[in-house]
Coordinates of C-alpha atoms in Angstrom, one line a residue:
Chain Y
X1 CA 0.1 0.0 0.0
X2 CA 1.2 3.4 -0.8
X3 CA 0.1 6.3 1.5
X4 CA 1.0 9.8 0.9
X5 CA -1.6 11.3 3.1
X6 CA 1.0 12.5 5.5
X7 CA 2.8 14.4 2.9
X8 CA 1.6 17.5 4.6
X9 CA 2.7 20.8 4.2
X10 CA 2.8 22.9 7.6
X11 CA 0.0 24.8 6.1
X12 CA -1.9 21.9 5.2
X13 CA -1.6 20.5 8.8
X14 CA -2.5 23.7 10.5
X15 CA -5.5 24.0 8.1
X16 CA -6.7 20.4 9.5
X17 CA -6.2 21.4 13.0
X18 CA -7.7 24.8 12.6
X19 CA -10.8 23.3 11.1
X20 CA -10.7 20.8 14.0
X21 CA -10.7 18.1 11.4
X22 CA -8.4 16.3 13.5
X23 CA -6.4 17.1 16.7
X24 CA -2.7 17.5 17.2
X25 CA -2.6 14.3 19.2
X26 CA -4.3 12.5 16.3
X27 CA -2.0 13.9 13.7
X28 CA 1.0 13.3 15.9
X29 CA -0.1 9.5 16.4
X30 CA -0.5 9.0 12.6
X31 CA 3.1 10.3 12.0
X32 CA 4.5 8.3 14.9
X33 CA 2.8 5.1 13.5
X34 CA 4.2 5.8 10.0
X35 CA 7.7 6.5 11.5
X36 CA 7.6 3.2 13.4
X37 CA 6.7 1.5 10.0
X38 CA 9.2 3.1 7.8
X39 CA 12.3 4.0 9.8
X40 CA 13.4 0.4 10.1
X41 CA 14.1 0.6 6.5
X42 CA 14.8 4.4 5.8
X43 CA 16.7 5.1 9.1
X44 CA 15.9 8.7 9.0
X45 CA 15.6 8.9 12.8
X46 CA 18.1 8.2 15.5
X47 CA 15.7 8.9 18.4
X48 CA 11.9 8.7 18.1
X49 CA 10.3 11.1 20.8
X50 CA 7.0 9.0 21.1
X51 CA 6.2 10.2 24.7
X52 CA 7.5 13.8 24.3
X53 CA 5.6 14.3 21.1
X54 CA 2.2 13.2 22.3
X55 CA 2.8 15.4 25.4
X56 CA 3.6 18.5 23.2
X57 CA 0.6 17.6 20.9
X58 CA -1.6 17.5 23.8
X59 CA -0.5 20.8 25.0
X60 CA -1.0 22.3 21.6
X61 CA -4.4 20.9 21.5
X62 CA -5.4 22.7 24.9
X63 CA -3.9 26.1 23.3
X64 CA -5.9 25.5 20.1
X65 CA -8.9 25.0 22.2
X66 CA -8.3 28.2 23.8
X67 CA -8.1 29.9 20.3
X68 CA -4.5 30.3 20.0
X69 CA -3.3 30.3 16.3
X70 CA 0.4 30.3 15.3
X71 CA 1.9 29.1 12.1
X72 CA 3.3 25.9 13.8
X73 CA 0.9 25.3 16.7
X74 CA 0.3 21.6 16.9
X75 CA 2.2 20.8 13.7
X76 CA 4.5 17.7 13.8
X77 CA 8.2 18.5 12.9
X78 CA 11.7 16.9 13.5
X79 CA 15.0 18.0 14.4
X80 CA 18.5 17.1 13.0
X81 CA 20.5 15.4 15.8
X82 CA 23.0 18.4 15.9
X83 CA 20.6 20.7 17.9
X84 CA 20.3 20.5 21.6
X85 CA 17.1 19.5 22.9
X86 CA 16.5 19.7 26.6
X87 CA 16.3 16.2 28.3
X88 CA 16.2 14.5 25.0
X89 CA 19.3 12.4 23.8
X90 CA 21.2 14.3 21.1
X91 CA 24.2 12.3 19.5
X92 CA 25.4 14.6 16.7
X93 CA 25.5 11.4 14.7
X94 CA 28.6 10.4 16.8
X95 CA 29.5 7.7 19.2
X96 CA 31.2 10.1 21.4
X97 CA 27.7 11.5 22.6
X98 CA 25.9 8.1 22.8
X99 CA 24.1 9.0 26.0
X100 CA 24.2 12.7 26.1
X101 CA 21.1 14.6 27.0
X102 CA 21.5 18.4 26.8
X103 CA 20.3 20.3 29.8
X104 CA 19.2 23.2 27.5
X105 CA 17.3 23.8 24.2
X106 CA 19.2 25.3 21.2
X107 CA 17.6 28.9 20.6
X108 CA 15.8 27.9 17.3
X109 CA 14.5 24.8 19.2
X110 CA 13.2 27.0 22.0
X111 CA 11.5 29.2 19.6
X112 CA 9.8 26.3 17.7
X113 CA 8.8 25.0 21.1
X114 CA 7.2 28.4 22.1
X115 CA 5.4 28.5 18.8
X116 CA 3.7 25.2 19.8
X117 CA 5.3 23.0 17.2
X118 CA 5.3 19.2 18.1
X119 CA 8.8 17.4 17.9
X120 CA 8.5 13.9 16.7
X121 CA 12.2 12.9 17.0
X122 CA 16.0 13.4 16.3
X123 CA 17.0 12.9 12.8
X124 CA 20.1 11.1 11.4
X125 CA 23.2 13.1 9.9
X126 CA 26.8 12.6 9.2
X127 CA 28.8 12.8 12.5
X128 CA 28.7 16.5 13.6
X129 CA 27.4 17.4 10.1
X130 CA 30.7 16.2 8.4
X131 CA 29.7 14.4 5.1
X132 CA 27.6 14.4 2.0
X133 CA 25.8 11.2 2.1
X134 CA 24.9 10.5 5.8
X135 CA 27.2 7.5 5.5
X136 CA 29.3 9.0 8.3
X137 CA 26.8 8.7 10.8
X138 CA 27.5 6.3 13.7
X139 CA 24.0 5.2 13.7
X140 CA 23.9 3.8 10.3
X141 CA 23.3 5.2 6.9
X142 CA 20.0 6.8 6.0
X143 CA 18.3 5.5 2.9
X144 CA 16.8 7.6 0.0
X145 CA 13.2 7.2 -0.2
X146 CA 13.2 7.3 -3.9
X147 CA 15.7 4.5 -4.0
X148 CA 16.8 2.6 -0.9
X149 CA 20.1 1.5 -2.4
X150 CA 21.2 5.2 -2.7
X151 CA 22.2 7.9 -0.2
X152 CA 19.9 10.7 0.7
X153 CA 22.5 13.1 0.6
X154 CA 24.2 14.7 3.6
X155 CA 24.8 15.8 6.1
X156 CA 21.0 16.6 6.6
X157 CA 20.2 13.2 5.1
X158 CA 17.7 12.2 7.8
X159 CA 16.0 15.6 7.5
X160 CA 15.4 15.4 3.6
X161 CA 14.6 11.7 3.8
X162 CA 12.0 12.3 6.5
X163 CA 10.3 15.1 4.6
X164 CA 10.3 13.2 1.4
X165 CA 8.8 10.2 3.0
X166 CA 6.2 12.0 5.0
X167 CA 7.7 11.3 8.2
X168 CA 7.3 15.0 9.4
X169 CA 5.8 18.1 8.1
X170 CA 9.2 19.9 8.1
X171 CA 12.8 19.2 9.5
X172 CA 15.3 21.4 11.2
X173 CA 18.7 21.3 9.5
X174 CA 22.1 23.0 9.2
X175 CA 24.1 23.7 6.3
X176 CA 28.0 24.4 6.6
X177 CA 29.1 23.6 3.0
X178 CA 25.8 22.2 1.4
X179 CA 24.2 20.2 4.2
X180 CA 20.7 21.4 3.6
X181 CA 20.8 22.1 -0.2
X182 CA 22.5 18.9 -1.3
X183 CA 20.2 16.7 0.5
X184 CA 17.2 18.3 -0.5
X185 CA 18.2 18.0 -4.1
X186 CA 18.8 14.3 -3.6
X187 CA 15.4 13.7 -2.0
X188 CA 13.3 16.1 -4.1
X189 CA 12.4 18.5 -1.4
X190 CA 13.0 22.1 -0.7
X191 CA 16.0 23.3 1.4
X192 CA 16.8 26.9 2.4
X193 CA 20.3 27.7 3.5
X194 CA 20.1 31.0 5.4
X195 CA 22.6 33.7 5.2
X196 CA 25.4 33.4 8.0
X197 CA 24.1 35.1 11.2
X198 CA 20.5 35.0 10.2
X199 CA 19.3 32.4 12.8
X200 CA 21.1 31.8 16.1
X201 CA 23.2 28.8 16.5
X202 CA 23.2 29.0 20.2
X203 CA 22.8 25.2 21.1
X204 CA 23.9 23.7 17.8
X205 CA 27.0 21.6 17.8
X206 CA 29.6 23.7 16.3
X207 CA 31.6 22.3 13.2
X208 CA 32.8 25.2 11.2
X209 CA 32.0 28.3 13.0
X210 CA 32.6 30.9 10.3
X211 CA 30.4 28.7 8.1
X212 CA 27.7 26.8 10.1
X213 CA 24.1 28.0 9.4
X214 CA 20.6 26.8 10.6
X215 CA 17.7 26.3 8.1
X216 CA 15.0 24.0 7.3
X217 CA 14.1 21.3 4.8
X218 CA 10.3 21.6 3.8
X219 CA 7.7 20.5 1.3
X220 CA 7.9 23.8 -0.5
X221 CA 9.1 27.6 -0.4
X222 CA 5.9 28.7 1.4
X223 CA 6.9 26.4 4.3
X224 CA 10.6 27.5 4.3
X225 CA 9.4 30.9 4.7
X226 CA 7.4 29.8 7.7
X227 CA 10.2 27.9 9.3
X228 CA 12.6 31.0 8.9
X229 CA 9.9 33.3 10.4
X230 CA 9.6 31.2 13.6
X231 CA 13.6 30.9 14.0
X232 CA 15.1 34.1 12.9
X233 CA 16.3 37.2 15.0
X234 CA 19.2 38.3 17.1
X235 CA 20.0 36.2 20.2
X236 CA 22.2 37.6 22.9
X237 CA 23.5 34.0 23.3
X238 CA 25.2 34.1 19.9
X239 CA 27.5 36.9 19.0
X240 CA 27.3 36.2 15.4
X241 CA 23.5 36.5 15.0
X242 CA 22.3 39.7 13.2
X243 CA 19.0 41.4 13.4
X244 CA 17.6 42.1 9.8
X245 CA 14.1 43.0 8.5
X246 CA 12.0 40.0 9.4
X247 CA 10.8 37.8 6.6
X248 CA 7.4 38.3 5.1
X249 CA 6.2 34.6 5.4
X250 CA 3.4 35.0 3.3
X251 CA 4.7 34.4 -0.1
X252 CA 1.6 34.5 -2.2
X253 CA 2.0 38.0 -3.6
X254 CA 4.2 37.6 -6.7
X255 CA 2.2 37.0 -9.9
X256 CA 5.3 36.6 -12.4
X257 CA 8.9 37.3 -12.5
X258 CA 9.0 40.4 -14.6
X259 CA 11.8 42.8 -13.7
X260 CA 13.9 39.9 -12.0
X261 CA 17.3 39.5 -13.4
X262 CA 18.5 36.0 -13.2
X263 CA 22.4 35.0 -13.5
X264 CA 23.5 31.9 -15.0
X265 CA 27.2 31.2 -14.0
X266 CA 29.0 29.1 -16.7
X267 CA 31.3 27.7 -14.1
X268 CA 28.6 25.7 -12.6
X269 CA 27.9 23.7 -16.0
X270 CA 30.8 21.6 -16.4
X271 CA 32.3 18.5 -18.1
X272 CA 31.8 15.5 -16.0
X273 CA 28.5 16.3 -14.6
X274 CA 25.5 14.4 -15.3
X275 CA 23.9 15.5 -18.5
X276 CA 20.2 15.1 -17.2
X277 CA 21.1 17.3 -14.4
X278 CA 22.2 20.1 -16.5
X279 CA 18.9 19.6 -18.8
X280 CA 16.6 19.8 -16.0
X281 CA 18.3 22.9 -14.6
X282 CA 18.3 24.7 -18.0
X283 CA 14.6 23.8 -18.3
X284 CA 14.0 25.4 -14.9
X285 CA 15.7 28.6 -16.1
X286 CA 13.6 28.5 -19.1
X287 CA 10.7 28.4 -16.8
X288 CA 12.1 31.4 -14.9
X289 CA 12.5 33.2 -18.1
X290 CA 8.8 32.2 -19.2
X291 CA 7.5 33.8 -16.1
X292 CA 9.2 37.0 -17.2
X293 CA 12.6 37.0 -15.7
X294 CA 15.4 38.4 -17.8
X295 CA 18.3 35.7 -17.9
X296 CA 21.7 36.7 -18.6
X297 CA 25.3 35.0 -18.2
X298 CA 27.3 35.9 -15.1
X299 CA 30.9 34.7 -14.3
X300 CA 32.2 33.4 -10.9
X301 CA 35.7 32.7 -12.0
X302 CA 37.0 31.4 -8.7
X303 CA 34.3 28.7 -8.2
X304 CA 36.6 25.8 -8.6
X305 CA 38.7 27.0 -5.8
X306 CA 35.9 26.7 -3.3
X307 CA 36.7 23.0 -2.7
X308 CA 40.4 23.5 -1.8
X309 CA 39.5 26.6 0.2
X310 CA 36.9 24.9 2.2
X311 CA 38.8 21.7 2.9
X312 CA 41.4 23.8 4.5
X313 CA 39.1 26.4 6.4
X314 CA 36.3 23.8 7.6
X315 CA 39.0 21.4 9.1
X316 CA 41.0 24.1 10.7
X317 CA 37.6 25.1 12.4
X318 CA 36.9 21.5 13.1
X319 CA 40.1 20.7 14.7
X320 CA 39.3 23.6 17.2
X321 CA 35.7 22.8 17.8
X322 CA 36.2 19.2 18.3
X323 CA 38.7 19.8 21.2
X324 CA 35.7 20.0 23.5
X325 CA 35.3 16.5 23.4
X326 CA 37.9 15.4 26.0
X327 CA 36.0 12.8 27.9
X328 CA 35.8 15.1 31.0
X329 CA 32.3 17.0 31.2
X330 CA 30.3 14.9 29.0
X331 CA 30.2 12.2 26.6
X332 CA 32.4 8.9 26.0
X333 CA 35.4 8.4 28.4
X334 CA 38.0 5.7 27.5
X335 CA 40.4 5.6 30.5
X336 CA 44.2 5.8 29.7
X337 CA 47.2 5.7 31.7
X338 CA 47.4 9.4 32.1
X339 CA 45.2 12.4 31.2
X340 CA 46.7 12.8 27.7
X341 CA 46.3 9.0 27.1
X342 CA 43.0 9.3 28.2
X343 CA 42.2 12.1 25.7
X344 CA 43.7 10.2 22.9
X345 CA 41.9 6.9 23.6
X346 CA 38.7 8.7 24.1
X347 CA 38.7 10.7 20.9
X348 CA 40.3 7.6 18.8
X349 CA 37.5 5.4 20.0
X350 CA 34.7 8.0 20.0
X351 CA 35.2 9.7 16.5
X352 CA 34.5 8.2 13.1
X353 CA 36.9 8.1 10.3
X354 CA 35.6 11.5 8.6
X355 CA 35.9 13.5 12.0
X356 CA 39.4 12.0 12.5
X357 CA 40.4 12.9 9.0
X358 CA 39.1 16.4 9.4
X359 CA 40.8 17.0 12.7
X360 CA 44.2 15.7 11.3
X361 CA 43.9 17.9 8.3
X362 CA 43.0 20.9 10.3
X363 CA 45.6 20.3 12.8
X364 CA 48.2 20.0 10.0
X365 CA 46.9 23.3 8.3
X366 CA 47.1 25.2 11.7
X367 CA 50.4 23.9 12.7
X368 CA 53.5 25.9 12.8
X369 CA 55.4 26.2 9.5
X370 CA 52.0 25.5 7.5
X371 CA 49.8 28.0 9.0
X372 CA 50.5 30.7 6.4
X373 CA 50.9 28.6 3.4
X374 CA 47.4 26.8 4.1
X375 CA 45.1 28.5 6.3
X376 CA 45.9 32.3 5.8
X377 CA 46.2 31.5 1.9
X378 CA 42.8 29.9 1.9
X379 CA 41.3 32.8 3.9
X380 CA 42.6 35.2 1.2
X381 CA 41.2 33.0 -1.6
X382 CA 37.9 32.9 0.4
X383 CA 37.9 36.7 -0.1
X384 CA 38.2 36.4 -4.0
X385 CA 35.3 33.8 -3.8
X386 CA 33.1 36.2 -2.0
X387 CA 33.9 39.1 -4.2
X388 CA 32.9 37.1 -7.3
X389 CA 29.3 37.0 -5.9
X390 CA 29.5 40.7 -5.0
X391 CA 30.4 41.5 -8.5
X392 CA 27.6 39.3 -9.9
X393 CA 25.0 40.8 -7.6
X394 CA 25.8 44.2 -9.0
X395 CA 24.1 43.1 -12.3
X396 CA 21.8 40.4 -11.4
X397 CA 19.0 39.7 -8.4
X398 CA 19.6 36.0 -8.0
X399 CA 21.8 33.3 -9.6
X400 CA 20.4 30.0 -10.9
X401 CA 22.5 26.9 -11.1
X402 CA 22.6 23.2 -10.3
X403 CA 22.8 22.0 -6.7
X404 CA 24.9 19.0 -7.4
X405 CA 26.6 17.5 -10.4
X406 CA 24.8 14.2 -10.0
X407 CA 21.6 12.9 -8.7
X408 CA 21.7 10.4 -5.5
X409 CA 24.7 8.1 -5.8
X410 CA 24.8 4.5 -4.6
X411 CA 25.4 3.7 -1.0
X412 CA 29.2 2.9 -0.7
X413 CA 30.1 4.4 -4.2
X414 CA 32.3 7.2 -2.9
X415 CA 32.8 6.1 0.7
X416 CA 36.5 5.3 0.2
X417 CA 37.5 8.3 -1.7
X418 CA 37.3 11.6 0.2
X419 CA 38.0 13.9 -2.8
X420 CA 35.4 12.2 -4.9
X421 CA 32.9 12.8 -1.9
X422 CA 34.1 16.4 -1.3
X423 CA 33.4 17.0 -5.2
X424 CA 29.8 16.3 -4.4
X425 CA 29.7 19.7 -2.8
X426 CA 31.4 21.8 -5.5
X427 CA 28.4 23.9 -6.4
X428 CA 27.3 24.5 -2.8
X429 CA 30.7 25.1 -0.9
X430 CA 31.4 28.7 -2.7
X431 CA 27.9 29.9 -1.4
X432 CA 29.0 28.9 2.2
X433 CA 32.4 30.4 2.0
X434 CA 30.8 33.8 0.9
X435 CA 28.2 33.5 3.8
X436 CA 25.3 34.2 1.4
X437 CA 22.0 32.5 1.0
X438 CA 20.8 29.6 -1.3
X439 CA 17.7 27.6 -1.7
X440 CA 17.6 24.2 -3.4
X441 CA 14.0 23.4 -5.1
X442 CA 13.0 20.2 -7.0
X443 CA 13.3 20.9 -10.9
X444 CA 12.4 17.5 -12.3
X445 CA 13.9 13.8 -12.6
X446 CA 16.5 11.9 -14.2
X447 CA 15.8 8.6 -16.1
X448 CA 16.1 6.5 -12.9
X449 CA 13.3 8.9 -11.4
X450 CA 15.9 10.4 -9.3
X451 CA 15.1 14.1 -8.4
X452 CA 17.1 16.9 -9.6
X453 CA 17.6 20.1 -7.6
X454 CA 17.7 23.8 -8.9
X455 CA 19.8 26.2 -6.8
X456 CA 18.8 29.8 -6.4
X457 CA 21.4 31.8 -5.0
X458 CA 20.9 35.4 -3.3
X459 CA 23.2 37.9 -1.7
X460 CA 23.6 38.2 2.1
X461 CA 20.1 38.4 3.7
X462 CA 18.6 38.2 0.5
X463 CA 16.3 35.2 1.6
X464 CA 12.9 37.2 0.8
X465 CA 13.6 37.4 -2.9
X466 CA 14.8 33.9 -3.3
X467 CA 11.7 32.5 -1.4
X468 CA 9.5 34.8 -3.6
X469 CA 11.1 33.4 -6.8
X470 CA 11.0 29.9 -5.6
X471 CA 7.3 30.2 -4.7
X472 CA 6.6 31.8 -8.1
X473 CA 8.4 28.7 -9.8
X474 CA 6.5 26.4 -7.6
X475 CA 3.2 27.9 -8.2
X476 CA 3.6 27.0 -11.9
X477 CA 5.3 23.6 -11.7
X478 CA 4.5 20.5 -9.9
X479 CA 8.0 19.0 -9.3
X480 CA 7.9 19.6 -5.8
X481 CA 4.4 17.8 -5.4
X482 CA 5.6 14.4 -6.6
X483 CA 6.5 12.1 -3.8
X484 CA 8.3 8.6 -3.7
X485 CA 6.0 5.7 -3.4
X486 CA 6.7 3.7 -0.4
X487 CA 5.3 0.5 0.5
X488 CA 3.7 0.5 3.9
X489 CA 2.0 -2.3 5.8
X490 CA 0.6 -1.1 8.7
Chain C
X1 CA 42.1 29.4 -16.6
X2 CA 39.1 27.5 -15.4
X3 CA 40.3 23.9 -14.4
X4 CA 37.4 22.1 -13.0
X5 CA 38.8 18.8 -12.0
X6 CA 35.4 17.1 -11.4
X7 CA 37.0 13.9 -12.7
X8 CA 40.0 14.5 -10.6
X9 CA 41.8 11.2 -10.6
X10 CA 44.5 11.4 -8.0
X11 CA 47.4 9.1 -8.4
X12 CA 49.8 8.5 -5.5
X13 CA 52.6 10.1 -7.3
X14 CA 53.2 13.1 -5.0
X15 CA 54.8 13.7 -1.6
X16 CA 53.5 11.5 0.8
X17 CA 53.4 12.6 4.6
X18 CA 55.7 10.2 6.6
X19 CA 54.4 8.2 9.4
X20 CA 56.3 10.2 11.8
X21 CA 54.4 13.3 10.3
X22 CA 51.0 11.5 10.7
X23 CA 52.0 10.5 14.3
X24 CA 53.0 14.1 15.1
X25 CA 49.6 15.6 13.9
X26 CA 47.7 12.8 15.7
X27 CA 49.4 13.7 19.0
X28 CA 48.5 17.5 18.4
X29 CA 44.9 16.3 17.7
X30 CA 45.1 14.1 20.6
X31 CA 43.9 11.2 18.5
X32 CA 45.0 7.5 19.3
X33 CA 45.4 5.9 15.8
X34 CA 45.8 2.4 14.8
X35 CA 48.6 1.4 12.5
X36 CA 45.9 0.8 9.7
X37 CA 44.6 4.1 10.3
X38 CA 48.0 5.9 10.2
X39 CA 48.7 4.4 6.9
X40 CA 45.3 5.4 5.5
X41 CA 45.5 8.9 6.8
X42 CA 49.0 9.4 5.4
X43 CA 47.6 8.6 2.1
X44 CA 44.4 10.4 2.2
X45 CA 45.7 13.6 3.8
X46 CA 48.6 13.6 1.3
X47 CA 45.9 13.5 -1.6
X48 CA 43.9 16.2 -0.1
X49 CA 46.8 18.6 0.6
X50 CA 48.0 18.0 -2.8
X51 CA 44.6 18.9 -4.2
X52 CA 44.9 22.0 -1.9
X53 CA 48.3 22.7 -3.5
X54 CA 46.6 24.4 -6.4
X55 CA 46.0 27.4 -4.1
X56 CA 50.0 27.9 -3.8
X57 CA 50.1 29.4 -7.5
X58 CA 47.5 32.0 -7.1
X59 CA 48.5 35.7 -6.7
X60 CA 46.9 36.7 -3.6
X61 CA 49.2 39.8 -3.0
X62 CA 47.3 42.4 -1.2
X63 CA 44.1 40.3 -0.9
X64 CA 42.9 40.5 2.8
X65 CA 41.9 37.2 4.4
X66 CA 38.3 36.6 5.2
X67 CA 38.0 35.2 8.8
X68 CA 34.1 35.9 9.2
X69 CA 31.9 37.2 6.6
X70 CA 29.9 39.7 8.9
X71 CA 31.3 42.9 10.2
X72 CA 32.0 42.0 13.8
X73 CA 33.7 44.6 16.1
X74 CA 34.7 44.6 19.6
X75 CA 32.2 46.6 21.6
X76 CA 32.0 47.6 25.4
X77 CA 29.5 45.9 27.1
X78 CA 26.8 47.9 28.6
X79 CA 27.0 46.5 32.0
X80 CA 27.0 42.9 33.3
X81 CA 23.7 41.5 33.6
X82 CA 23.3 38.9 36.0
X83 CA 21.9 35.6 34.8
X84 CA 21.0 32.3 36.9
X85 CA 23.8 29.9 36.4
X86 CA 23.6 26.1 35.5
X87 CA 22.5 24.4 38.6
X88 CA 25.5 22.1 39.7
X89 CA 23.5 18.9 39.2
X90 CA 22.6 19.7 35.5
X91 CA 26.3 20.8 34.9
X92 CA 27.3 17.1 36.2
X93 CA 24.5 15.4 34.6
X94 CA 26.3 14.1 31.5
X95 CA 29.9 13.8 33.0
X96 CA 31.4 10.3 32.7
X97 CA 32.8 10.6 36.3
X98 CA 31.8 12.7 39.3
X99 CA 32.0 12.9 43.0
X100 CA 28.7 14.4 43.2
X101 CA 30.1 17.9 43.5
X102 CA 32.9 18.0 40.7
X103 CA 34.0 16.5 37.6
X104 CA 36.7 13.6 38.5
X105 CA 39.6 13.6 36.2
X106 CA 43.2 12.0 36.5
X107 CA 46.0 14.0 38.0
X108 CA 47.6 16.5 35.7
X109 CA 50.7 17.1 37.7
X110 CA 53.4 14.6 38.9
X111 CA 54.0 14.1 42.5
X112 CA 57.7 14.7 42.1

């Protein structure tokens, strides 16, 4: 039996709740049943919060009965397992935090909680967000709902698979180098990577502190706007959070794209990429043009340098951020002969291969004698990449490009070759390095019925325009409405 | 020149990190590695560093480094606001070893 009745947008769920068609408890139970039926094969959830979810749903029903009405009240969502959730196990996808239960909520989690959202559980991801396939999770790979022999992308693969499979209405996620956009593309859902600083990161496990951003994976752009509106805004607990004009979450205004200038960078269409990905993306750009947008070529000449720059800067930041895992205050401890030996044994046993690889790489790049040659030089080239976009945005409003060079690849296909894996993110890394915003929206399928994503890129804090353009595209196309058929025997 | 390198096919024909170098980095990073891991990381780190070497040929004279993308400046705090602090029991809740009042760790100083 194929059941897509829980492929519900946040808005559709709210509509059912508002109309008293069903209670939040009933809706939450339906999602939990579906999760218990499908998660054994998909492995999207690390932790299912049955009791907490039903308690939150009950509280939401009481608020609804009192006449409360917020955009997320009573709506079942889920949370990438990198966000602190008070009293609920939070692993970061790592063995080193197998039994860790935070004593506080991340700010964005607290804001969603205050809105009355219901938390169904914690979603699988590559360990501490480091990876492009969810294969680096200590809790097993998540399977792509479109083809269970393939990866869902990563690092937010649990988030993208859960939304695609109807295992939650929306999912909290993070993007450091592509971890929202790439899995969204591979699972045929919508993923908004917000500008650096737009949403507080307090309570998020730090990975690359100059790159980490919070966002959501949703069924469509209108839900992405609702999630952003619920979470954004300056937070005294995060010195890098910035106050900007709040998002207008109602995206229904735009009739067409007349007056919009769309840039197409030739550096994002390259030899070696899957031809069908290029075709679908070019068709999507033609659709933007048909809606009235003016399409012109732009050049981002330093695009290919994003990868080497990222794989020096991000590991350098990793090597510093992972230092907190010392087996003293929380997490795993493997006792050694002395304190240093305990540190080394704890970290050697607790971290997976990719995290160790990045700690090693970052430690090397920051070590005496190599700091200027690697780290400082990478930071200078980062400036060039950032300037490329600033220059392009002098003449265009948004940039349209692919999200990934290929559709979802087979589980295990790239697991032994770090550079092949890193190349998956070649079209998303430069946006992260520049700190600007990008959204991945479904734009069709390849011959294996695997989803293809269109990436729309905007300047820093340009989310409103990105969302308006994405919504206008989705109002005139149906790629985002297609869902995988999953056999479900309840 | 735009050189995409999507089909980057790395051979092993570049300067490999030695096992001693890998051990030095692992010690700095506080990671106990197995012999198999040391050999694998020597190979993989060498490949990534070789890939990163393409940055060495760029002219970045006069280009300022980007450490953060948002304009952060030091400001004087308006005054200390007093917050409640984390209760001791919560601070200790996730610790691998405590005596009920403190984290318990091995001695860091020698007796002699």
